[in-house]
XYZ file of C-alpha atoms in Angstrom:
164
model
C 9.954 17.644 14.973
C 8.855 14.161 15.977
C 7.202 12.027 13.311
C 3.560 11.151 13.814
C 3.082 7.572 14.963
C 1.459 6.623 11.660
C 2.131 3.920 9.085
C 0.592 3.992 5.611
C -0.392 0.621 4.096
C -1.087 0.879 0.356
C -2.711 -1.675 -1.918
C -0.829 -1.661 -5.205
C -2.359 0.335 -8.031
C -4.017 -1.265 -11.061
C -1.844 -3.596 -13.085
C -2.397 -5.177 -16.452
C -4.871 -8.058 -16.498
C -3.503 -11.231 -14.920
C -5.245 -13.479 -17.463
C -3.611 -11.641 -20.372
C -0.123 -11.543 -18.862
C 2.178 -14.206 -20.313
C 5.203 -13.811 -18.066
C 5.763 -14.523 -14.381
C 3.100 -12.682 -12.366
C 5.850 -11.152 -10.210
C 6.850 -9.140 -13.288
C 3.347 -7.871 -14.229
C 3.602 -4.049 -14.322
C 1.139 -1.270 -13.617
C -1.308 -0.289 -16.325
C -1.639 3.315 -17.533
C -4.457 3.763 -15.007
C -2.232 2.243 -12.318
C 0.512 4.783 -13.012
C -2.052 7.594 -12.709
C -3.279 6.118 -9.418
C 0.251 5.751 -8.050
C 1.033 9.358 -8.971
C -2.126 10.555 -7.198
C -1.291 8.480 -4.099
C 2.256 9.871 -4.161
C 1.031 13.466 -4.262
C -1.168 12.877 -1.225
C 1.455 10.992 0.783
C 4.258 13.418 -0.118
C 2.423 16.003 2.037
C 2.911 13.699 5.035
C 6.078 13.085 7.006
C 7.131 9.972 5.064
C 10.169 8.203 6.512
C 10.700 5.053 4.419
C 9.172 3.035 1.584
C 8.714 -0.766 1.684
C 7.048 -2.849 -1.020
C 6.419 -6.415 -2.026
C 9.077 -7.319 -4.606
C 6.313 -7.728 -7.208
C 6.919 -5.109 -9.928
C 3.436 -3.595 -9.536
C 4.044 -2.916 -5.829
C 7.488 -1.443 -6.389
C 6.091 0.731 -9.204
C 3.188 1.898 -7.032
C 5.661 3.561 -4.652
C 8.150 4.830 -7.278
C 6.397 8.206 -7.814
C 6.427 8.751 -4.030
C 10.118 7.848 -3.979
C 10.713 10.425 -6.718
C 8.874 13.116 -4.714
C 10.551 12.318 -1.375
C 13.999 11.192 -2.487
C 13.464 7.861 -0.714
C 14.378 4.504 -2.259
C 11.701 1.807 -2.413
C 12.956 -1.166 -0.398
C 11.712 -4.628 -1.381
C 10.512 -6.774 1.537
C 9.459 -10.366 0.855
C 7.141 -10.377 3.872
C 4.748 -8.250 1.768
C 4.634 -10.905 -1.006
C 1.281 -12.052 -2.378
C 0.114 -15.459 -1.149
C 2.331 -15.457 1.933
C 1.184 -15.658 5.573
C 0.164 -12.335 7.079
C 1.881 -12.817 10.467
C 5.320 -11.654 9.231
C 3.664 -8.406 8.068
C 2.504 -7.822 11.662
C 6.165 -8.139 12.696
C 7.158 -5.705 9.939
C 4.576 -3.171 11.178
C 6.279 -3.300 14.579
C 9.748 -2.891 13.060
C 9.235 0.003 10.661
C 9.746 3.603 11.620
C 6.870 6.034 12.104
C 5.961 7.519 8.747
C 6.771 4.332 6.820
C 4.762 3.508 3.702
C 4.217 -0.162 2.863
C 2.746 -1.540 -0.366
C 1.266 -5.004 -0.691
C -1.529 -7.062 -2.261
C -5.275 -7.651 -2.057
C -4.905 -10.844 -0.027
C -2.358 -9.562 2.498
C -3.927 -6.219 3.420
C -7.378 -7.543 4.464
C -5.733 -10.364 6.434
C -3.476 -7.904 8.274
C -6.306 -5.448 8.992
C -8.516 -8.295 10.275
C -5.703 -9.478 12.556
C -5.174 -5.936 13.855
C -8.901 -5.647 14.612
C -8.727 -8.930 16.562
C -5.886 -7.341 18.544
C -7.986 -4.305 19.418
C -7.510 -1.851 16.548
C -10.498 0.456 16.081
C -11.497 0.925 12.435
C -12.773 4.471 11.891
C -14.046 4.118 8.304
C -15.772 1.393 6.317
C -13.141 -1.043 4.981
C -11.971 -0.532 1.412
C -9.708 -3.013 -0.338
C -9.655 -1.392 -3.768
C -6.438 -0.952 -5.718
C -4.540 2.194 -4.698
C -6.469 2.527 -1.423
C -4.366 3.563 1.581
C -4.829 2.384 5.160
C -3.643 4.948 7.708
C -2.589 3.058 10.828
C -1.986 4.919 14.102
C 0.153 3.303 16.741
C 1.002 3.822 20.363
C 4.177 2.023 21.283
C 4.043 -1.384 19.643
C 0.227 -1.420 19.308
C -1.729 -0.282 16.269
C -4.701 1.420 17.917
C -6.669 3.000 15.067
C -7.035 2.531 11.353
C -8.876 4.329 8.618
C -8.778 4.016 4.873
C -8.401 6.578 2.139
C -10.296 5.304 -0.912
C -8.454 4.919 -4.187
C -7.900 8.270 -5.908
C -10.637 9.441 -8.204
C -9.141 9.961 -11.635
C -10.488 12.383 -14.209
C -12.730 10.707 -16.743
C -11.462 10.473 -20.280
C -12.777 13.166 -22.544
C -15.187 12.019 -25.227
C -14.445 15.054 -27.418
C -12.592 14.503 -30.662
């Protein structure tokens, strides 16, 4: 069966607060909520024909895709082009290089810049934009062109019980 010409572009799940983190920001991990979000994203994506996993080398991006790697048996591959604070143009190249069914995980500055560039190049956006943590952009391509994009909002997590 041929893979659908789709790429999934995930914003990393919630991490601990930047202002409270004392180490290098590259090493800031997911929070408990972030792990729950990444597990929910993994369950949804595992139902798709996932071919490969690529993430910014930041720990929170790698961790966001780990549950999906566990479910699919795929290894999360670090790609510096997905790094926070970097130019978005190399990510456009990466989108052309990856196989159909690839899942990419990056940051809140990169994803909007890439989506905006794709819109300038003719991509039709089918849903209102959503840049929240653990949101997933579903990008459809024909040949080397991304033609349509829609976003799955971040997973809704069960509220904490107030019972004692």
